[in-house]
Amino acid sequence: METRIQIDETEPLAFKAMLGLENYMQQSQLDKIHYELIKIRASQLNGCAFCINMHTKDALALGENPKRLLLLDAWWDTDLFSEEERVILKTTEEVTMVHKNGLSRETYKKAVKLFDEHYFSQIIMAIVTINAWNRIAISTHKPLQD
């Protein structure tokens, strides 16, 4: 893979601004496992090897079940995910793939029944944040970290 610019080095202020959003998400009410599932699933959809690698390791460090991570790419076809997680994953897919109709009315209605408006807002912001990180990592060929 060709070497490309690394935005953290060439535009440190822009990178710092992105880290500000990430730091906010880390301090939000969002459950840490929910956040990692969002990050991994969006990264799978976007094909971001750097982020899949990083966030899978992070989820395992938090105690996530490896079997759930192995089956995350087909979450809807298992009984390993709670109702809340299923809605989070569906929301992640629909917001990440916004060009395919965006967040559906059905998913939105399920989400607002399960989560208060602050938690659901944080879910959406988590999806937006990881999609931004994916776009940075993919377009700059961010090298994998061990």
GROMACS .gro file of N, CA and C in nm:
model
  438
    1MET      N    1   0.085  -0.117   0.000
    1MET     CA    2   0.000   0.000   0.000
    1MET      C    3   0.090   0.124   0.000
    2GLU      N    4   0.054   0.222  -0.081
    2GLU     CA    5   0.136   0.343  -0.089
    2GLU      C    6   0.129   0.425   0.039
    3THR      N    7   0.237   0.497   0.065
    3THR     CA    8   0.242   0.586   0.179
    3THR      C    9   0.172   0.716   0.142
    4ARG      N   10   0.088   0.763   0.231
    4ARG     CA   11   0.016   0.889   0.209
    4ARG      C   12   0.036   0.982   0.327
    5ILE      N   13  -0.007   1.106   0.310
    5ILE     CA   14   0.004   1.202   0.419
    5ILE      C   15  -0.071   1.151   0.541
    6GLN      N   16  -0.027   1.193   0.657
    6GLN     CA   17  -0.093   1.160   0.782
    6GLN      C   18  -0.143   1.291   0.842
    7ILE      N   19  -0.271   1.307   0.846
    7ILE     CA   20  -0.333   1.433   0.885
    7ILE      C   21  -0.295   1.475   1.027
    8ASP      N   22  -0.273   1.380   1.116
    8ASP     CA   23  -0.230   1.416   1.251
    8ASP      C   24  -0.097   1.489   1.250
    9GLU      N   25  -0.014   1.464   1.147
    9GLU     CA   26   0.115   1.531   1.134
    9GLU      C   27   0.105   1.658   1.050
   10THR      N   28   0.030   1.652   0.940
   10THR     CA   29   0.025   1.767   0.848
   10THR      C   30  -0.073   1.875   0.891
   11GLU      N   31  -0.179   1.837   0.958
   11GLU     CA   32  -0.281   1.931   1.005
   11GLU      C   33  -0.317   1.901   1.150
   12PRO      N   34  -0.222   1.925   1.240
   12PRO     CA   35  -0.245   1.886   1.381
   12PRO      C   36  -0.364   1.958   1.446
   13LEU      N   37  -0.396   2.079   1.404
   13LEU     CA   38  -0.510   2.149   1.464
   13LEU      C   39  -0.643   2.085   1.423
   14ALA      N   40  -0.652   2.044   1.298
   14ALA     CA   41  -0.773   1.974   1.253
   14ALA      C   42  -0.786   1.841   1.326
   15PHE      N   43  -0.676   1.772   1.340
   15PHE     CA   44  -0.677   1.644   1.410
   15PHE      C   45  -0.715   1.664   1.557
   16LYS      N   46  -0.664   1.769   1.617
   16LYS     CA   47  -0.697   1.801   1.756
   16LYS      C   48  -0.847   1.829   1.771
   17ALA      N   49  -0.906   1.895   1.672
   17ALA     CA   50  -1.051   1.922   1.676
   17ALA      C   51  -1.129   1.790   1.672
   18MET      N   52  -1.085   1.697   1.588
   18MET     CA   53  -1.150   1.565   1.584
   18MET      C   54  -1.134   1.493   1.717
   19LEU      N   55  -1.018   1.505   1.777
   19LEU     CA   56  -0.996   1.443   1.908
   19LEU      C   57  -1.087   1.504   2.014
   20GLY      N   58  -1.121   1.633   1.997
   20GLY     CA   59  -1.216   1.696   2.090
   20GLY      C   60  -1.351   1.627   2.086
   21LEU      N   61  -1.398   1.593   1.967
   21LEU     CA   62  -1.524   1.521   1.953
   21LEU      C   63  -1.512   1.381   2.013
   22GLU      N   64  -1.401   1.316   1.985
   22GLU     CA   65  -1.377   1.182   2.041
   22GLU      C   66  -1.373   1.188   2.194
   23ASN      N   67  -1.306   1.288   2.248
   23ASN     CA   68  -1.299   1.302   2.394
   23ASN      C   69  -1.438   1.326   2.453
   24TYR      N   70  -1.520   1.405   2.386
   24TYR     CA   71  -1.658   1.425   2.433
   24TYR      C   72  -1.730   1.289   2.436
   25MET      N   73  -1.718   1.212   2.329
   25MET     CA   74  -1.786   1.082   2.323
   25MET      C   75  -1.738   0.991   2.435
   26GLN      N   76  -1.610   0.994   2.467
   26GLN     CA   77  -1.556   0.909   2.573
   26GLN      C   78  -1.614   0.947   2.709
   27GLN      N   79  -1.654   1.073   2.725
   27GLN     CA   80  -1.708   1.119   2.853
   27GLN      C   81  -1.861   1.120   2.855
   28SER      N   82  -1.923   1.080   2.746
   28SER     CA   83  -2.069   1.080   2.738
   28SER      C   84  -2.127   0.964   2.819
   29GLN      N   85  -2.259   0.957   2.825
   29GLN     CA   86  -2.328   0.849   2.895
   29GLN      C   87  -2.323   0.717   2.818
   30LEU      N   88  -2.283   0.723   2.694
   30LEU     CA   89  -2.287   0.605   2.608
   30LEU      C   90  -2.206   0.490   2.669
   31ASP      N   91  -2.272   0.376   2.682
   31ASP     CA   92  -2.207   0.256   2.733
   31ASP      C   93  -2.085   0.225   2.647
   32LYS      N   94  -1.974   0.189   2.710
   32LYS     CA   95  -1.848   0.166   2.638
   32LYS      C   96  -1.861   0.053   2.536
   33ILE      N   97  -1.933  -0.054   2.571
   33ILE     CA   98  -1.952  -0.163   2.475
   33ILE      C   99  -2.039  -0.116   2.359
   34HIS      N  100  -2.145  -0.041   2.387
   34HIS     CA  101  -2.227   0.014   2.278
   34HIS      C  102  -2.140   0.095   2.183
   35TYR      N  103  -2.052   0.179   2.240
   35TYR     CA  104  -1.967   0.264   2.157
   35TYR      C  105  -1.873   0.180   2.071
   36GLU      N  106  -1.814   0.076   2.129
   36GLU     CA  107  -1.725  -0.009   2.050
   36GLU      C  108  -1.800  -0.085   1.942
   37LEU      N  109  -1.921  -0.133   1.971
   37LEU     CA  110  -2.000  -0.201   1.867
   37LEU      C  111  -2.030  -0.105   1.752
   38ILE      N  112  -2.064   0.019   1.784
   38ILE     CA  113  -2.088   0.120   1.680
   38ILE      C  114  -1.962   0.138   1.597
   39LYS      N  115  -1.849   0.155   1.663
   39LYS     CA  116  -1.724   0.182   1.591
   39LYS      C  117  -1.683   0.064   1.503
   40ILE      N  118  -1.698  -0.056   1.554
   40ILE     CA  119  -1.660  -0.173   1.474
   40ILE      C  120  -1.754  -0.192   1.356
   41ARG      N  121  -1.886  -0.183   1.382
   41ARG     CA  122  -1.982  -0.209   1.273
   41ARG      C  123  -1.969  -0.103   1.163
   42ALA      N  124  -1.960   0.024   1.198
   42ALA     CA  125  -1.943   0.128   1.096
   42ALA      C  126  -1.813   0.106   1.019
   43SER      N  127  -1.709   0.069   1.090
   43SER     CA  128  -1.580   0.045   1.024
   43SER      C  129  -1.585  -0.075   0.931
   44GLN      N  130  -1.662  -0.177   0.968
   44GLN     CA  131  -1.682  -0.291   0.877
   44GLN      C  132  -1.752  -0.245   0.750
   45LEU      N  133  -1.858  -0.167   0.767
   45LEU     CA  134  -1.933  -0.119   0.650
   45LEU      C  135  -1.847  -0.032   0.559
   46ASN      N  136  -1.760   0.048   0.619
   46ASN     CA  137  -1.675   0.138   0.542
   46ASN      C  138  -1.547   0.072   0.493
   47GLY      N  139  -1.517  -0.047   0.542
   47GLY     CA  140  -1.395  -0.117   0.501
   47GLY      C  141  -1.270  -0.054   0.558
   48CYS      N  142  -1.274  -0.010   0.682
   48CYS     CA  143  -1.159   0.058   0.745
   48CYS      C  144  -1.082  -0.041   0.833
   49ALA      N  145  -0.977  -0.099   0.777
   49ALA     CA  146  -0.897  -0.199   0.849
   49ALA      C  147  -0.835  -0.140   0.975
   50PHE      N  148  -0.783  -0.018   0.967
   50PHE     CA  149  -0.720   0.047   1.082
   50PHE      C  150  -0.818   0.052   1.199
   51CYS      N  151  -0.940   0.098   1.174
   51CYS     CA  152  -1.039   0.114   1.281
   51CYS      C  153  -1.096  -0.019   1.329
   52ILE      N  154  -1.117  -0.113   1.239
   52ILE     CA  155  -1.164  -0.246   1.280
   52ILE      C  156  -1.061  -0.307   1.375
   53ASN      N  157  -0.936  -0.301   1.337
   53ASN     CA  158  -0.828  -0.355   1.419
   53ASN      C  159  -0.825  -0.289   1.557
   54MET      N  160  -0.826  -0.156   1.560
   54MET     CA  161  -0.817  -0.082   1.686
   54MET      C  162  -0.936  -0.110   1.777
   55HIS      N  163  -1.056  -0.101   1.722
   55HIS     CA  164  -1.175  -0.108   1.806
   55HIS      C  165  -1.212  -0.250   1.846
   56THR      N  166  -1.171  -0.347   1.767
   56THR     CA  167  -1.190  -0.486   1.809
   56THR      C  168  -1.102  -0.515   1.930
   57LYS      N  169  -0.977  -0.468   1.925
   57LYS     CA  170  -0.887  -0.484   2.041
   57LYS      C  171  -0.944  -0.412   2.163
   58ASP      N  172  -0.995  -0.290   2.142
   58ASP     CA  173  -1.052  -0.213   2.253
   58ASP      C  174  -1.172  -0.286   2.314
   59ALA      N  175  -1.258  -0.342   2.229
   59ALA     CA  176  -1.376  -0.415   2.279
   59ALA      C  177  -1.334  -0.538   2.359
   60LEU      N  178  -1.235  -0.609   2.309
   60LEU     CA  179  -1.187  -0.727   2.383
   60LEU      C  180  -1.128  -0.686   2.518
   61ALA      N  181  -1.057  -0.575   2.521
   61ALA     CA  182  -0.999  -0.526   2.647
   61ALA      C  183  -1.107  -0.488   2.747
   62LEU      N  184  -1.225  -0.448   2.696
   62LEU     CA  185  -1.338  -0.415   2.784
   62LEU      C  186  -1.413  -0.540   2.830
   63GLY      N  187  -1.373  -0.656   2.779
   63GLY     CA  188  -1.437  -0.781   2.819
   63GLY      C  189  -1.543  -0.830   2.722
   64GLU      N  190  -1.550  -0.771   2.604
   64GLU     CA  191  -1.649  -0.815   2.505
   64GLU      C  192  -1.621  -0.960   2.466
   65ASN      N  193  -1.728  -1.034   2.443
   65ASN     CA  194  -1.721  -1.175   2.403
   65ASN      C  195  -1.667  -1.185   2.259
   66PRO      N  196  -1.556  -1.256   2.238
   66PRO     CA  197  -1.501  -1.269   2.102
   66PRO      C  198  -1.602  -1.325   2.002
   67LYS      N  199  -1.689  -1.415   2.047
   67LYS     CA  200  -1.788  -1.474   1.956
   67LYS      C  201  -1.879  -1.365   1.899
   68ARG      N  202  -1.919  -1.270   1.982
   68ARG     CA  203  -2.006  -1.161   1.934
   68ARG      C  204  -1.932  -1.077   1.829
   69LEU      N  205  -1.803  -1.055   1.850
   69LEU     CA  206  -1.727  -0.977   1.753
   69LEU      C  207  -1.710  -1.052   1.622
   70LEU      N  208  -1.692  -1.183   1.632
   70LEU     CA  209  -1.679  -1.264   1.510
   70LEU      C  210  -1.808  -1.265   1.429
   71LEU      N  211  -1.922  -1.251   1.498
   71LEU     CA  212  -2.051  -1.256   1.429
   71LEU      C  213  -2.114  -1.118   1.409
   72LEU      N  214  -2.042  -1.013   1.442
   72LEU     CA  215  -2.098  -0.878   1.431
   72LEU      C  216  -2.139  -0.844   1.289
   73ASP      N  217  -2.069  -0.897   1.192
   73ASP     CA  218  -2.100  -0.869   1.052
   73ASP      C  219  -2.233  -0.932   1.008
   74ALA      N  220  -2.288  -1.020   1.092
   74ALA     CA  221  -2.419  -1.083   1.065
   74ALA      C  222  -2.503  -1.081   1.193
   75TRP      N  223  -2.500  -0.972   1.265
   75TRP     CA  224  -2.565  -0.958   1.396
   75TRP      C  225  -2.713  -0.993   1.392
   76TRP      N  226  -2.780  -0.958   1.283
   76TRP     CA  227  -2.926  -0.978   1.273
   76TRP      C  228  -2.964  -1.125   1.265
   77ASP      N  229  -2.867  -1.212   1.238
   77ASP     CA  230  -2.893  -1.353   1.219
   77ASP      C  231  -2.850  -1.436   1.340
   78THR      N  232  -2.832  -1.368   1.455
   78THR     CA  233  -2.794  -1.437   1.579
   78THR      C  234  -2.885  -1.388   1.692
   79ASP      N  235  -2.876  -1.457   1.803
   79ASP     CA  236  -2.948  -1.412   1.922
   79ASP      C  237  -2.850  -1.361   2.027
   80LEU      N  238  -2.731  -1.321   1.984
   80LEU     CA  239  -2.625  -1.278   2.075
   80LEU      C  240  -2.634  -1.132   2.118
   81PHE      N  241  -2.721  -1.055   2.053
   81PHE     CA  242  -2.729  -0.912   2.080
   81PHE      C  243  -2.864  -0.877   2.139
   82SER      N  244  -2.862  -0.791   2.240
   82SER     CA  245  -2.986  -0.748   2.306
   82SER      C  246  -3.070  -0.663   2.211
   83GLU      N  247  -3.194  -0.638   2.252
   83GLU     CA  248  -3.282  -0.553   2.171
   83GLU      C  249  -3.220  -0.415   2.153
   84GLU      N  250  -3.163  -0.359   2.259
   84GLU     CA  251  -3.100  -0.228   2.251
   84GLU      C  252  -2.983  -0.230   2.153
   85GLU      N  253  -2.900  -0.333   2.163
   85GLU     CA  254  -2.785  -0.344   2.073
   85GLU      C  255  -2.829  -0.361   1.928
   86ARG      N  256  -2.936  -0.435   1.907
   86ARG     CA  257  -2.986  -0.455   1.771
   86ARG      C  258  -3.032  -0.322   1.710
   87VAL      N  259  -3.098  -0.241   1.789
   87VAL     CA  260  -3.142  -0.109   1.741
   87VAL      C  261  -3.021  -0.019   1.717
   88ILE      N  262  -2.923  -0.026   1.806
   88ILE     CA  263  -2.800   0.052   1.787
   88ILE      C  264  -2.729   0.010   1.659
   89LEU      N  265  -2.718  -0.119   1.635
   89LEU     CA  266  -2.651  -0.168   1.515
   89LEU      C  267  -2.728  -0.131   1.388
   90LYS      N  268  -2.859  -0.141   1.393
   90LYS     CA  269  -2.940  -0.102   1.277
   90LYS      C  270  -2.926   0.048   1.251
   91THR      N  271  -2.928   0.127   1.357
   91THR     CA  272  -2.908   0.272   1.342
   91THR      C  273  -2.771   0.300   1.283
   92THR      N  274  -2.670   0.229   1.332
   92THR     CA  275  -2.534   0.247   1.279
   92THR      C  276  -2.530   0.220   1.130
   93GLU      N  277  -2.593   0.113   1.088
   93GLU     CA  278  -2.593   0.079   0.945
   93GLU      C  279  -2.666   0.184   0.863
   94GLU      N  280  -2.782   0.226   0.910
   94GLU     CA  281  -2.862   0.321   0.832
   94GLU      C  282  -2.798   0.460   0.826
   95VAL      N  283  -2.737   0.504   0.934
   95VAL     CA  284  -2.672   0.635   0.932
   95VAL      C  285  -2.541   0.628   0.852
   96THR      N  286  -2.466   0.520   0.868
   96THR     CA  287  -2.342   0.504   0.792
   96THR      C  288  -2.371   0.497   0.642
   97MET      N  289  -2.476   0.428   0.606
   97MET     CA  290  -2.512   0.412   0.464
   97MET      C  291  -2.622   0.513   0.429
   98VAL      N  292  -2.602   0.637   0.467
   98VAL     CA  293  -2.704   0.742   0.454
   98VAL      C  294  -2.751   0.757   0.309
   99HIS      N  295  -2.665   0.723   0.215
   99HIS     CA  296  -2.702   0.732   0.074
   99HIS      C  297  -2.809   0.629   0.033
  100LYS      N  298  -2.839   0.535   0.121
  100LYS     CA  299  -2.943   0.434   0.094
  100LYS      C  300  -3.068   0.464   0.177
  101ASN      N  301  -3.108   0.586   0.186
  101ASN     CA  302  -3.231   0.631   0.254
  101ASN      C  303  -3.211   0.681   0.396
  102GLY      N  304  -3.095   0.664   0.454
  102GLY     CA  305  -3.071   0.718   0.589
  102GLY      C  306  -3.146   0.643   0.697
  103LEU      N  307  -3.162   0.709   0.810
  103LEU     CA  308  -3.228   0.649   0.925
  103LEU      C  309  -3.377   0.633   0.897
  104SER      N  310  -3.422   0.509   0.895
  104SER     CA  311  -3.562   0.480   0.862
  104SER      C  312  -3.655   0.521   0.976
  105ARG      N  313  -3.778   0.544   0.941
  105ARG     CA  314  -3.881   0.576   1.040
  105ARG      C  315  -3.896   0.462   1.141
  106GLU      N  316  -3.893   0.339   1.092
  106GLU     CA  317  -3.909   0.223   1.179
  106GLU      C  318  -3.797   0.215   1.283
  107THR      N  319  -3.673   0.230   1.238
  107THR     CA  320  -3.561   0.224   1.331
  107THR      C  321  -3.565   0.340   1.428
  108TYR      N  322  -3.596   0.459   1.379
  108TYR     CA  323  -3.605   0.576   1.465
  108TYR      C  324  -3.709   0.555   1.576
  109LYS      N  325  -3.826   0.506   1.538
  109LYS     CA  326  -3.932   0.484   1.637
  109LYS      C  327  -3.890   0.383   1.743
  110LYS      N  328  -3.823   0.275   1.702
  110LYS     CA  329  -3.775   0.177   1.799
  110LYS      C  330  -3.673   0.240   1.892
  111ALA      N  331  -3.586   0.322   1.837
  111ALA     CA  332  -3.480   0.384   1.916
  111ALA      C  333  -3.536   0.480   2.021
  112VAL      N  334  -3.632   0.563   1.982
  112VAL     CA  335  -3.683   0.660   2.079
  112VAL      C  336  -3.771   0.594   2.186
  113LYS      N  337  -3.817   0.472   2.160
  113LYS     CA  338  -3.887   0.396   2.265
  113LYS      C  339  -3.789   0.336   2.365
  114LEU      N  340  -3.670   0.300   2.318
  114LEU     CA  341  -3.571   0.234   2.403
  114LEU      C  342  -3.478   0.330   2.476
  115PHE      N  343  -3.449   0.444   2.415
  115PHE     CA  344  -3.348   0.535   2.467
  115PHE      C  345  -3.407   0.674   2.487
  116ASP      N  346  -3.358   0.745   2.589
  116ASP     CA  347  -3.401   0.885   2.602
  116ASP      C  348  -3.332   0.967   2.494
  117GLU      N  349  -3.377   1.090   2.478
  117GLU     CA  350  -3.327   1.171   2.366
  117GLU      C  351  -3.178   1.200   2.377
  118HIS      N  352  -3.125   1.209   2.497
  118HIS     CA  353  -2.981   1.234   2.512
  118HIS      C  354  -2.900   1.112   2.470
  119TYR      N  355  -2.941   0.995   2.515
  119TYR     CA  356  -2.867   0.873   2.480
  119TYR      C  357  -2.875   0.848   2.329
  120PHE      N  358  -2.992   0.866   2.272
  120PHE     CA  359  -3.004   0.843   2.127
  120PHE      C  360  -2.924   0.948   2.050
  121SER      N  361  -2.920   1.070   2.097
  121SER     CA  362  -2.837   1.173   2.033
  121SER      C  363  -2.690   1.132   2.040
  122GLN      N  364  -2.649   1.076   2.152
  122GLN     CA  365  -2.511   1.031   2.165
  122GLN      C  366  -2.480   0.914   2.074
  123ILE      N  367  -2.578   0.826   2.053
  123ILE     CA  368  -2.560   0.717   1.957
  123ILE      C  369  -2.535   0.775   1.818
  124ILE      N  370  -2.616   0.870   1.778
  124ILE     CA  371  -2.600   0.931   1.645
  124ILE      C  372  -2.464   1.000   1.635
  125MET      N  373  -2.425   1.074   1.738
  125MET     CA  374  -2.296   1.143   1.735
  125MET      C  375  -2.180   1.043   1.732
  126ALA      N  376  -2.195   0.929   1.799
  126ALA     CA  377  -2.092   0.825   1.794
  126ALA      C  378  -2.077   0.772   1.652
  127ILE      N  379  -2.188   0.753   1.585
  127ILE     CA  380  -2.185   0.704   1.446
  127ILE      C  381  -2.120   0.808   1.355
  128VAL      N  382  -2.156   0.933   1.373
  128VAL     CA  383  -2.096   1.041   1.293
  128VAL      C  384  -1.945   1.046   1.317
  129THR      N  385  -1.905   1.035   1.443
  129THR     CA  386  -1.762   1.044   1.478
  129THR      C  387  -1.682   0.932   1.414
  130ILE      N  388  -1.726   0.807   1.428
  130ILE     CA  389  -1.648   0.698   1.371
  130ILE      C  390  -1.648   0.705   1.219
  131ASN      N  391  -1.755   0.751   1.159
  131ASN     CA  392  -1.754   0.765   1.013
  131ASN      C  393  -1.651   0.868   0.969
  132ALA      N  394  -1.635   0.975   1.045
  132ALA     CA  395  -1.531   1.074   1.013
  132ALA      C  396  -1.392   1.011   1.028
  133TRP      N  397  -1.371   0.940   1.139
  133TRP     CA  398  -1.242   0.873   1.158
  133TRP      C  399  -1.215   0.772   1.047
  134ASN      N  400  -1.316   0.697   1.007
  134ASN     CA  401  -1.299   0.600   0.897
  134ASN      C  402  -1.253   0.670   0.770
  135ARG      N  403  -1.314   0.782   0.740
  135ARG     CA  404  -1.280   0.853   0.617
  135ARG      C  405  -1.137   0.907   0.621
  136ILE      N  406  -1.093   0.950   0.738
  136ILE     CA  407  -0.955   0.995   0.752
  136ILE      C  408  -0.859   0.876   0.734
  137ALA      N  409  -0.885   0.768   0.805
  137ALA     CA  410  -0.795   0.652   0.800
  137ALA      C  411  -0.791   0.588   0.662
  138ILE      N  412  -0.905   0.574   0.597
  138ILE     CA  413  -0.909   0.511   0.465
  138ILE      C  414  -0.841   0.598   0.360
  139SER      N  415  -0.870   0.727   0.359
  139SER     CA  416  -0.815   0.813   0.254
  139SER      C  417  -0.665   0.837   0.270
  140THR      N  418  -0.613   0.820   0.391
  140THR     CA  419  -0.469   0.840   0.414
  140THR      C  420  -0.393   0.709   0.431
  141HIS      N  421  -0.463   0.596   0.414
  141HIS     CA  422  -0.401   0.464   0.432
  141HIS      C  423  -0.329   0.455   0.566
  142LYS      N  424  -0.401   0.491   0.670
  142LYS     CA  425  -0.344   0.489   0.806
  142LYS      C  426  -0.292   0.348   0.833
  143PRO      N  427  -0.163   0.335   0.869
  143PRO     CA  428  -0.108   0.201   0.892
  143PRO      C  429  -0.165   0.135   1.018
  144LEU      N  430  -0.181   0.005   1.013
  144LEU     CA  431  -0.231  -0.070   1.128
  144LEU      C  432  -0.136  -0.055   1.246
  145GLN      N  433  -0.195  -0.053   1.366
  145GLN     CA  434  -0.115  -0.052   1.487
  145GLN      C  435  -0.116  -0.190   1.549
  146ASP      N  436  -0.005  -0.230   1.603
  146ASP     CA  437   0.003  -0.360   1.670
  146ASP      C  438  -0.059  -0.355   1.806
   0.00000   0.00000   0.00000
